[in-house]
Tab-separated table of C-alpha atoms and ligand atoms in Angstrom:
chain	number	residue	atom	x	y	z
A	698	UNK	CA	0.000	0.000	0.000
A	699	UNK	CA	1.486	3.286	-1.174
A	700	UNK	CA	0.247	6.638	0.108
A	701	UNK	CA	1.755	9.611	-1.732
A	702	UNK	CA	1.287	13.265	-0.826
A	703	UNK	CA	1.322	15.639	-3.799
A	704	UNK	CA	2.129	19.033	-2.364
A	705	UNK	CA	1.809	20.814	-5.718
A	706	UNK	CA	3.279	24.358	-5.423
A	707	UNK	CA	3.048	24.527	-1.629
A	708	UNK	CA	5.721	24.461	1.110
A	709	UNK	CA	9.216	25.850	0.809
A	710	UNK	CA	12.231	24.166	2.451
A	711	UNK	CA	11.415	25.499	5.937
A	712	UNK	CA	7.851	24.204	5.979
A	713	UNK	CA	9.062	20.965	4.408
A	714	UNK	CA	11.531	20.422	7.252
A	715	UNK	CA	8.815	21.163	9.829
A	716	UNK	CA	6.345	18.757	8.243
A	717	UNK	CA	8.919	15.994	7.815
A	718	UNK	CA	10.150	16.123	11.390
A	719	UNK	CA	6.559	15.859	12.678
A	720	UNK	CA	5.588	13.042	10.294
A	721	UNK	CA	5.914	9.444	11.445
A	722	UNK	CA	4.085	7.113	9.072
A	723	UNK	CA	3.182	3.572	10.156
A	724	UNK	CA	5.863	1.061	9.154
A	725	UNK	CA	3.463	-1.278	7.334
A	726	UNK	CA	2.721	1.129	4.479
A	727	UNK	CA	4.903	3.100	2.126
A	728	UNK	CA	4.518	6.865	2.574
A	729	UNK	CA	5.921	9.157	-0.110
A	730	UNK	CA	6.085	12.947	-0.062
A	731	UNK	CA	6.235	14.941	-3.305
A	732	UNK	CA	7.355	18.522	-2.522
A	733	UNK	CA	7.952	21.207	-5.151
A	734	UNK	CA	11.414	21.197	-6.761
A	735	UNK	CA	12.971	23.790	-4.447
A	736	UNK	CA	12.074	21.750	-1.379
A	737	UNK	CA	13.279	18.359	-2.599
A	738	UNK	CA	16.653	18.664	-0.851
A	739	UNK	CA	15.026	19.497	2.488
A	740	UNK	CA	12.710	16.507	2.043
A	741	UNK	CA	15.533	14.106	1.202
A	742	UNK	CA	17.562	15.292	4.209
A	743	UNK	CA	14.651	14.294	6.491
A	744	UNK	CA	15.064	10.633	5.576
A	745	UNK	CA	11.484	10.268	4.264
A	746	UNK	CA	10.890	8.858	0.789
A	747	UNK	CA	10.743	11.814	-1.588
A	748	UNK	CA	9.410	11.980	-5.160
A	749	UNK	CA	9.443	14.981	-7.499
A	750	UNK	CA	6.328	16.210	-9.305
A	751	UNK	CA	7.753	15.914	-12.800
A	752	UNK	CA	10.861	14.794	-14.697
A	753	UNK	CA	12.116	15.521	-18.210
A	754	UNK	CA	12.884	12.813	-20.772
A	755	UNK	CA	16.337	14.089	-21.741
A	756	UNK	CA	19.429	13.426	-19.647
A	757	UNK	CA	20.482	17.045	-20.040
A	758	UNK	CA	20.065	19.805	-22.553
A	759	UNK	CA	18.637	23.211	-23.381
A	760	UNK	CA	15.264	22.745	-21.683
A	761	UNK	CA	14.775	25.809	-19.499
A	762	UNK	CA	12.667	25.161	-16.426
A	763	UNK	CA	12.882	21.360	-16.574
A	764	UNK	CA	14.715	18.837	-14.393
A	765	UNK	CA	16.302	15.569	-15.499
A	766	UNK	CA	16.197	12.113	-13.977
A	767	UNK	CA	19.991	12.063	-13.302
A	768	UNK	CA	19.696	15.340	-11.362
A	769	UNK	CA	16.860	13.904	-9.262
A	770	UNK	CA	18.834	10.714	-8.626
A	771	UNK	CA	21.863	12.738	-7.537
A	772	UNK	CA	19.624	14.671	-5.122
A	773	UNK	CA	18.473	11.422	-3.507
A	774	UNK	CA	14.942	11.668	-4.904
A	775	UNK	CA	13.449	8.209	-5.472
A	776	UNK	CA	10.741	8.850	-8.029
A	777	UNK	CA	8.447	11.330	-9.743
A	778	UNK	CA	4.805	11.998	-10.405
A	779	UNK	CA	4.326	12.252	-14.158
A	780	UNK	CA	1.381	13.509	-16.208
A	781	UNK	CA	-0.709	15.000	-13.445
A	782	UNK	CA	-3.914	16.472	-14.903
A	783	UNK	CA	-2.704	19.947	-13.928
A	784	UNK	CA	0.349	19.366	-16.116
A	785	UNK	CA	-1.900	18.155	-18.941
A	786	UNK	CA	-4.332	21.065	-18.533
A	787	UNK	CA	-2.009	24.025	-17.883
A	788	UNK	CA	1.317	22.981	-19.388
A	789	UNK	CA	0.363	21.149	-22.544
A	790	UNK	CA	1.435	17.667	-21.517
A	791	UNK	CA	0.196	14.935	-23.827
A	792	UNK	CA	0.049	11.151	-23.617
A	793	UNK	CA	3.216	11.174	-25.732
A	794	UNK	CA	5.273	13.571	-23.592
A	795	UNK	CA	4.107	11.756	-20.476
A	796	UNK	CA	5.159	8.394	-21.874
A	797	UNK	CA	8.609	9.813	-22.695
A	798	UNK	CA	8.997	11.191	-19.174
A	799	UNK	CA	7.942	7.880	-17.594
A	800	UNK	CA	10.391	5.980	-19.790
A	801	UNK	CA	13.262	8.266	-18.775
A	802	UNK	CA	12.350	7.994	-15.100
A	803	UNK	CA	12.351	4.206	-14.944
A	804	UNK	CA	15.418	3.928	-17.182
A	805	UNK	CA	17.355	5.945	-14.606
A	806	UNK	CA	16.148	3.881	-11.665
A	807	UNK	CA	13.462	6.281	-10.507
A	808	UNK	CA	9.942	5.150	-9.759
A	809	UNK	CA	7.072	6.828	-11.591
A	810	UNK	CA	3.517	7.596	-10.543
A	811	UNK	CA	1.816	8.168	-13.893
A	812	UNK	CA	-1.530	9.920	-13.658
A	813	UNK	CA	-4.551	9.133	-15.803
A	814	UNK	CA	-8.191	10.131	-15.518
A	815	UNK	CA	-11.209	11.453	-17.371
A	816	UNK	CA	-12.910	14.843	-17.189
A	817	UNK	CA	-16.565	15.268	-16.205
A	818	UNK	CA	-17.540	15.850	-19.856
A	819	UNK	CA	-15.691	12.737	-21.002
A	820	UNK	CA	-17.439	10.657	-18.352
A	821	UNK	CA	-20.863	12.105	-19.136
A	822	UNK	CA	-20.491	11.627	-22.879
A	823	UNK	CA	-19.519	7.979	-22.477
A	824	UNK	CA	-15.899	8.476	-23.555
A	825	UNK	CA	-14.285	7.495	-20.283
A	826	UNK	CA	-13.160	4.033	-21.372
A	827	UNK	CA	-11.637	5.390	-24.568
A	828	UNK	CA	-9.782	8.192	-22.773
A	829	UNK	CA	-8.400	5.878	-20.115
A	830	UNK	CA	-7.475	3.296	-22.743
A	831	UNK	CA	-5.456	5.836	-24.750
A	832	UNK	CA	-3.722	7.177	-21.640
A	833	UNK	CA	-2.850	3.740	-20.283
A	834	UNK	CA	-1.825	2.266	-23.640
A	835	UNK	CA	0.668	5.115	-24.114
A	836	UNK	CA	2.306	4.009	-20.857
A	837	UNK	CA	2.077	0.328	-21.767
A	838	UNK	CA	3.784	1.006	-25.100
A	839	UNK	CA	6.532	3.044	-23.431
A	840	UNK	CA	7.491	0.796	-20.520
A	841	UNK	CA	4.980	-2.069	-20.157
A	842	UNK	CA	4.250	-3.462	-16.686
A	843	UNK	CA	7.497	-2.091	-15.276
A	844	UNK	CA	8.279	-2.834	-11.628
A	845	UNK	CA	8.942	0.856	-10.960
A	846	UNK	CA	5.700	2.061	-12.568
A	847	UNK	CA	2.549	2.816	-10.610
A	848	UNK	CA	-0.551	4.422	-12.133
A	849	UNK	CA	-2.698	6.947	-10.282
A	850	UNK	CA	-6.335	7.054	-11.350
A	851	UNK	CA	-7.367	10.645	-10.780
A	852	UNK	CA	-10.741	11.566	-12.254
A	853	UNK	CA	-10.329	15.264	-13.055
A	854	UNK	CA	-13.771	16.097	-11.656
A	855	UNK	CA	-12.627	14.840	-8.239
A	856	UNK	CA	-9.341	16.786	-7.961
A	857	UNK	CA	-9.448	19.648	-5.510
A	858	UNK	CA	-13.226	19.763	-5.778
A	859	UNK	CA	-14.205	17.892	-2.638
A	860	UNK	CA	-16.087	15.471	-4.937
A	861	UNK	CA	-14.686	12.007	-4.400
A	862	UNK	CA	-15.357	9.048	-6.650
A	863	UNK	CA	-17.491	6.527	-4.814
A	864	UNK	CA	-15.600	3.374	-3.863
A	865	UNK	CA	-17.566	1.525	-6.570
A	866	UNK	CA	-16.619	4.054	-9.270
A	867	UNK	CA	-12.963	3.883	-8.229
A	868	UNK	CA	-12.969	0.090	-8.143
A	869	UNK	CA	-14.505	-0.158	-11.620
A	870	UNK	CA	-11.956	2.249	-13.138
A	871	UNK	CA	-9.031	0.571	-11.370
A	872	UNK	CA	-10.066	-2.881	-12.592
A	873	UNK	CA	-10.357	-1.511	-16.137
A	874	UNK	CA	-6.902	0.109	-15.952
A	875	UNK	CA	-5.352	-3.102	-14.636
A	876	UNK	CA	-6.955	-5.075	-17.465
A	877	UNK	CA	-4.898	-2.857	-19.822
A	878	UNK	CA	-1.654	-2.709	-17.822
A	879	UNK	CA	-0.980	-4.840	-14.777
A	880	UNK	CA	0.617	-2.410	-12.309
A	881	UNK	CA	-0.523	-1.102	-8.919
A	882	UNK	CA	-3.143	1.652	-9.212
A	883	UNK	CA	-3.501	4.463	-6.680
A	884	UNK	CA	-6.693	6.487	-6.343
A	885	UNK	CA	-6.484	10.297	-6.281
A	886	UNK	CA	-9.083	13.018	-6.000
A	887	UNK	CA	-10.265	14.558	-2.732
A	888	UNK	CA	-8.943	11.713	-0.560
A	889	UNK	CA	-9.414	12.726	3.074
A	890	UNK	CA	-9.054	11.026	6.457
A	891	UNK	CA	-12.794	10.329	6.543
A	892	UNK	CA	-13.093	8.670	3.110
A	893	UNK	CA	-9.670	7.004	2.800
A	894	UNK	CA	-10.545	3.683	4.438
A	895	UNK	CA	-13.563	2.891	2.238
A	896	UNK	CA	-11.663	3.762	-0.946
A	897	UNK	CA	-8.539	1.853	0.068
A	898	UNK	CA	-10.612	-1.185	1.046
A	899	UNK	CA	-11.521	-1.802	-2.615
A	900	UNK	CA	-9.650	-4.823	-3.990
A	901	UNK	CA	-8.006	-2.969	-6.896
A	902	UNK	CA	-7.182	0.234	-5.010
A	903	UNK	CA	-3.500	-0.142	-4.090
A	904	UNK	CA	-2.977	3.197	-2.414
A	905	UNK	CA	-3.739	6.879	-2.749
A	906	UNK	CA	-2.324	10.057	-4.275
A	907	UNK	CA	-3.393	12.793	-1.891
A	908	UNK	CA	-3.338	16.502	-2.717
A	909	UNK	CA	-4.907	19.007	-0.339
A	910	UNK	CA	-5.136	16.646	2.624
A	911	UNK	CA	-1.407	15.863	2.428
A	912	UNK	CA	-0.459	19.442	3.326
A	913	UNK	CA	-1.502	19.014	6.914
A	914	UNK	CA	0.681	16.538	8.794
A	915	UNK	CA	-2.158	15.272	10.973
A	916	UNK	CA	-4.546	14.611	8.124
A	917	UNK	CA	-1.849	12.963	5.988
A	918	UNK	CA	-0.818	10.788	8.931
A	919	UNK	CA	-4.488	9.864	9.500
A	920	UNK	CA	-4.798	8.705	5.869
A	921	UNK	CA	-1.605	6.650	6.268
A	922	UNK	CA	-3.042	5.098	9.434
A	923	UNK	CA	-6.296	4.240	7.653
A	924	UNK	CA	-4.215	2.468	5.010
A	925	UNK	CA	-2.167	0.621	7.611
A	926	UNK	CA	-5.292	-0.631	9.343
A	927	UNK	CA	-6.391	-2.396	6.133
A	928	UNK	CA	-3.330	-4.447	5.233
H	2048	PGA	P1	-6.760	16.537	-4.079
H	2048	PGA	O1	-5.631	16.429	-5.203
H	2048	PGA	O2	-6.535	15.422	-3.099
H	2048	PGA	O3	-6.560	17.899	-3.470
H	2048	PGA	O4	-8.088	16.406	-4.788
H	2048	PGA	C1	-5.206	15.192	-5.696
H	2048	PGA	C2	-4.152	15.396	-6.735
H	2048	PGA	O5	-4.217	16.403	-7.459
H	2048	PGA	O6	-3.210	14.582	-6.863
Protein backbone atom coordinates (compact mmCIF):
# COMPACT_ATOMS: atom_id res chain seq x y z
CA UNK A 1 0.00 0.00 0.00
CA UNK A 2 1.49 3.29 -1.17
CA UNK A 3 0.25 6.64 0.11
CA UNK A 4 1.75 9.61 -1.73
CA UNK A 5 1.29 13.27 -0.83
CA UNK A 6 1.32 15.64 -3.80
CA UNK A 7 2.13 19.03 -2.36
CA UNK A 8 1.81 20.81 -5.72
CA UNK A 9 3.28 24.36 -5.42
CA UNK A 10 3.05 24.53 -1.63
CA UNK A 11 5.72 24.46 1.11
CA UNK A 12 9.22 25.85 0.81
CA UNK A 13 12.23 24.17 2.45
CA UNK A 14 11.41 25.50 5.94
CA UNK A 15 7.85 24.20 5.98
CA UNK A 16 9.06 20.97 4.41
CA UNK A 17 11.53 20.42 7.25
CA UNK A 18 8.81 21.16 9.83
CA UNK A 19 6.35 18.76 8.24
CA UNK A 20 8.92 15.99 7.81
CA UNK A 21 10.15 16.12 11.39
CA UNK A 22 6.56 15.86 12.68
CA UNK A 23 5.59 13.04 10.29
CA UNK A 24 5.91 9.44 11.44
CA UNK A 25 4.09 7.11 9.07
CA UNK A 26 3.18 3.57 10.16
CA UNK A 27 5.86 1.06 9.15
CA UNK A 28 3.46 -1.28 7.33
CA UNK A 29 2.72 1.13 4.48
CA UNK A 30 4.90 3.10 2.13
CA UNK A 31 4.52 6.87 2.57
CA UNK A 32 5.92 9.16 -0.11
CA UNK A 33 6.08 12.95 -0.06
CA UNK A 34 6.23 14.94 -3.30
CA UNK A 35 7.35 18.52 -2.52
CA UNK A 36 7.95 21.21 -5.15
CA UNK A 37 11.41 21.20 -6.76
CA UNK A 38 12.97 23.79 -4.45
CA UNK A 39 12.07 21.75 -1.38
CA UNK A 40 13.28 18.36 -2.60
CA UNK A 41 16.65 18.66 -0.85
CA UNK A 42 15.03 19.50 2.49
CA UNK A 43 12.71 16.51 2.04
CA UNK A 44 15.53 14.11 1.20
CA UNK A 45 17.56 15.29 4.21
CA UNK A 46 14.65 14.29 6.49
CA UNK A 47 15.06 10.63 5.58
CA UNK A 48 11.48 10.27 4.26
CA UNK A 49 10.89 8.86 0.79
CA UNK A 50 10.74 11.81 -1.59
CA UNK A 51 9.41 11.98 -5.16
CA UNK A 52 9.44 14.98 -7.50
CA UNK A 53 6.33 16.21 -9.31
CA UNK A 54 7.75 15.91 -12.80
CA UNK A 55 10.86 14.79 -14.70
CA UNK A 56 12.12 15.52 -18.21
CA UNK A 57 12.88 12.81 -20.77
CA UNK A 58 16.34 14.09 -21.74
CA UNK A 59 19.43 13.43 -19.65
CA UNK A 60 20.48 17.05 -20.04
CA UNK A 61 20.06 19.81 -22.55
CA UNK A 62 18.64 23.21 -23.38
CA UNK A 63 15.26 22.75 -21.68
CA UNK A 64 14.78 25.81 -19.50
CA UNK A 65 12.67 25.16 -16.43
CA UNK A 66 12.88 21.36 -16.57
CA UNK A 67 14.71 18.84 -14.39
CA UNK A 68 16.30 15.57 -15.50
CA UNK A 69 16.20 12.11 -13.98
CA UNK A 70 19.99 12.06 -13.30
CA UNK A 71 19.70 15.34 -11.36
CA UNK A 72 16.86 13.90 -9.26
CA UNK A 73 18.83 10.71 -8.63
CA UNK A 74 21.86 12.74 -7.54
CA UNK A 75 19.62 14.67 -5.12
CA UNK A 76 18.47 11.42 -3.51
CA UNK A 77 14.94 11.67 -4.90
CA UNK A 78 13.45 8.21 -5.47
CA UNK A 79 10.74 8.85 -8.03
CA UNK A 80 8.45 11.33 -9.74
CA UNK A 81 4.81 12.00 -10.41
CA UNK A 82 4.33 12.25 -14.16
CA UNK A 83 1.38 13.51 -16.21
CA UNK A 84 -0.71 15.00 -13.44
CA UNK A 85 -3.91 16.47 -14.90
CA UNK A 86 -2.70 19.95 -13.93
CA UNK A 87 0.35 19.37 -16.12
CA UNK A 88 -1.90 18.16 -18.94
CA UNK A 89 -4.33 21.06 -18.53
CA UNK A 90 -2.01 24.03 -17.88
CA UNK A 91 1.32 22.98 -19.39
CA UNK A 92 0.36 21.15 -22.54
CA UNK A 93 1.44 17.67 -21.52
CA UNK A 94 0.20 14.93 -23.83
CA UNK A 95 0.05 11.15 -23.62
CA UNK A 96 3.22 11.17 -25.73
CA UNK A 97 5.27 13.57 -23.59
CA UNK A 98 4.11 11.76 -20.48
CA UNK A 99 5.16 8.39 -21.87
CA UNK A 100 8.61 9.81 -22.69
CA UNK A 101 9.00 11.19 -19.17
CA UNK A 102 7.94 7.88 -17.59
CA UNK A 103 10.39 5.98 -19.79
CA UNK A 104 13.26 8.27 -18.78
CA UNK A 105 12.35 7.99 -15.10
CA UNK A 106 12.35 4.21 -14.94
CA UNK A 107 15.42 3.93 -17.18
CA UNK A 108 17.36 5.94 -14.61
CA UNK A 109 16.15 3.88 -11.66
CA UNK A 110 13.46 6.28 -10.51
CA UNK A 111 9.94 5.15 -9.76
CA UNK A 112 7.07 6.83 -11.59
CA UNK A 113 3.52 7.60 -10.54
CA UNK A 114 1.82 8.17 -13.89
CA UNK A 115 -1.53 9.92 -13.66
CA UNK A 116 -4.55 9.13 -15.80
CA UNK A 117 -8.19 10.13 -15.52
CA UNK A 118 -11.21 11.45 -17.37
CA UNK A 119 -12.91 14.84 -17.19
CA UNK A 120 -16.57 15.27 -16.20
CA UNK A 121 -17.54 15.85 -19.86
CA UNK A 122 -15.69 12.74 -21.00
CA UNK A 123 -17.44 10.66 -18.35
CA UNK A 124 -20.86 12.11 -19.14
CA UNK A 125 -20.49 11.63 -22.88
CA UNK A 126 -19.52 7.98 -22.48
CA UNK A 127 -15.90 8.48 -23.56
CA UNK A 128 -14.29 7.49 -20.28
CA UNK A 129 -13.16 4.03 -21.37
CA UNK A 130 -11.64 5.39 -24.57
CA UNK A 131 -9.78 8.19 -22.77
CA UNK A 132 -8.40 5.88 -20.12
CA UNK A 133 -7.48 3.30 -22.74
CA UNK A 134 -5.46 5.84 -24.75
CA UNK A 135 -3.72 7.18 -21.64
CA UNK A 136 -2.85 3.74 -20.28
CA UNK A 137 -1.83 2.27 -23.64
CA UNK A 138 0.67 5.11 -24.11
CA UNK A 139 2.31 4.01 -20.86
CA UNK A 140 2.08 0.33 -21.77
CA UNK A 141 3.78 1.01 -25.10
CA UNK A 142 6.53 3.04 -23.43
CA UNK A 143 7.49 0.80 -20.52
CA UNK A 144 4.98 -2.07 -20.16
CA UNK A 145 4.25 -3.46 -16.69
CA UNK A 146 7.50 -2.09 -15.28
CA UNK A 147 8.28 -2.83 -11.63
CA UNK A 148 8.94 0.86 -10.96
CA UNK A 149 5.70 2.06 -12.57
CA UNK A 150 2.55 2.82 -10.61
CA UNK A 151 -0.55 4.42 -12.13
CA UNK A 152 -2.70 6.95 -10.28
CA UNK A 153 -6.33 7.05 -11.35
CA UNK A 154 -7.37 10.64 -10.78
CA UNK A 155 -10.74 11.57 -12.25
CA UNK A 156 -10.33 15.26 -13.05
CA UNK A 157 -13.77 16.10 -11.66
CA UNK A 158 -12.63 14.84 -8.24
CA UNK A 159 -9.34 16.79 -7.96
CA UNK A 160 -9.45 19.65 -5.51
CA UNK A 161 -13.23 19.76 -5.78
CA UNK A 162 -14.20 17.89 -2.64
CA UNK A 163 -16.09 15.47 -4.94
CA UNK A 164 -14.69 12.01 -4.40
CA UNK A 165 -15.36 9.05 -6.65
CA UNK A 166 -17.49 6.53 -4.81
CA UNK A 167 -15.60 3.37 -3.86
CA UNK A 168 -17.57 1.52 -6.57
CA UNK A 169 -16.62 4.05 -9.27
CA UNK A 170 -12.96 3.88 -8.23
CA UNK A 171 -12.97 0.09 -8.14
CA UNK A 172 -14.51 -0.16 -11.62
CA UNK A 173 -11.96 2.25 -13.14
CA UNK A 174 -9.03 0.57 -11.37
CA UNK A 175 -10.07 -2.88 -12.59
CA UNK A 176 -10.36 -1.51 -16.14
CA UNK A 177 -6.90 0.11 -15.95
CA UNK A 178 -5.35 -3.10 -14.64
CA UNK A 179 -6.96 -5.08 -17.46
CA UNK A 180 -4.90 -2.86 -19.82
CA UNK A 181 -1.65 -2.71 -17.82
CA UNK A 182 -0.98 -4.84 -14.78
CA UNK A 183 0.62 -2.41 -12.31
CA UNK A 184 -0.52 -1.10 -8.92
CA UNK A 185 -3.14 1.65 -9.21
CA UNK A 186 -3.50 4.46 -6.68
CA UNK A 187 -6.69 6.49 -6.34
CA UNK A 188 -6.48 10.30 -6.28
CA UNK A 189 -9.08 13.02 -6.00
CA UNK A 190 -10.27 14.56 -2.73
CA UNK A 191 -8.94 11.71 -0.56
CA UNK A 192 -9.41 12.73 3.07
CA UNK A 193 -9.05 11.03 6.46
CA UNK A 194 -12.79 10.33 6.54
CA UNK A 195 -13.09 8.67 3.11
CA UNK A 196 -9.67 7.00 2.80
CA UNK A 197 -10.55 3.68 4.44
CA UNK A 198 -13.56 2.89 2.24
CA UNK A 199 -11.66 3.76 -0.95
CA UNK A 200 -8.54 1.85 0.07
CA UNK A 201 -10.61 -1.18 1.05
CA UNK A 202 -11.52 -1.80 -2.62
CA UNK A 203 -9.65 -4.82 -3.99
CA UNK A 204 -8.01 -2.97 -6.90
CA UNK A 205 -7.18 0.23 -5.01
CA UNK A 206 -3.50 -0.14 -4.09
CA UNK A 207 -2.98 3.20 -2.41
CA UNK A 208 -3.74 6.88 -2.75
CA UNK A 209 -2.32 10.06 -4.28
CA UNK A 210 -3.39 12.79 -1.89
CA UNK A 211 -3.34 16.50 -2.72
CA UNK A 212 -4.91 19.01 -0.34
CA UNK A 213 -5.14 16.65 2.62
CA UNK A 214 -1.41 15.86 2.43
CA UNK A 215 -0.46 19.44 3.33
CA UNK A 216 -1.50 19.01 6.91
CA UNK A 217 0.68 16.54 8.79
CA UNK A 218 -2.16 15.27 10.97
CA UNK A 219 -4.55 14.61 8.12
CA UNK A 220 -1.85 12.96 5.99
CA UNK A 221 -0.82 10.79 8.93
CA UNK A 222 -4.49 9.86 9.50
CA UNK A 223 -4.80 8.70 5.87
CA UNK A 224 -1.61 6.65 6.27
CA UNK A 225 -3.04 5.10 9.43
CA UNK A 226 -6.30 4.24 7.65
CA UNK A 227 -4.22 2.47 5.01
CA UNK A 228 -2.17 0.62 7.61
CA UNK A 229 -5.29 -0.63 9.34
CA UNK A 230 -6.39 -2.40 6.13
CA UNK A 231 -3.33 -4.45 5.23
P1 LIG B 1 -6.76 16.54 -4.08
O1 LIG B 1 -5.63 16.43 -5.20
O2 LIG B 1 -6.53 15.42 -3.10
O3 LIG B 1 -6.56 17.90 -3.47
O4 LIG B 1 -8.09 16.41 -4.79
C1 LIG B 1 -5.21 15.19 -5.70
C2 LIG B 1 -4.15 15.40 -6.73
O5 LIG B 1 -4.22 16.40 -7.46
O6 LIG B 1 -3.21 14.58 -6.86
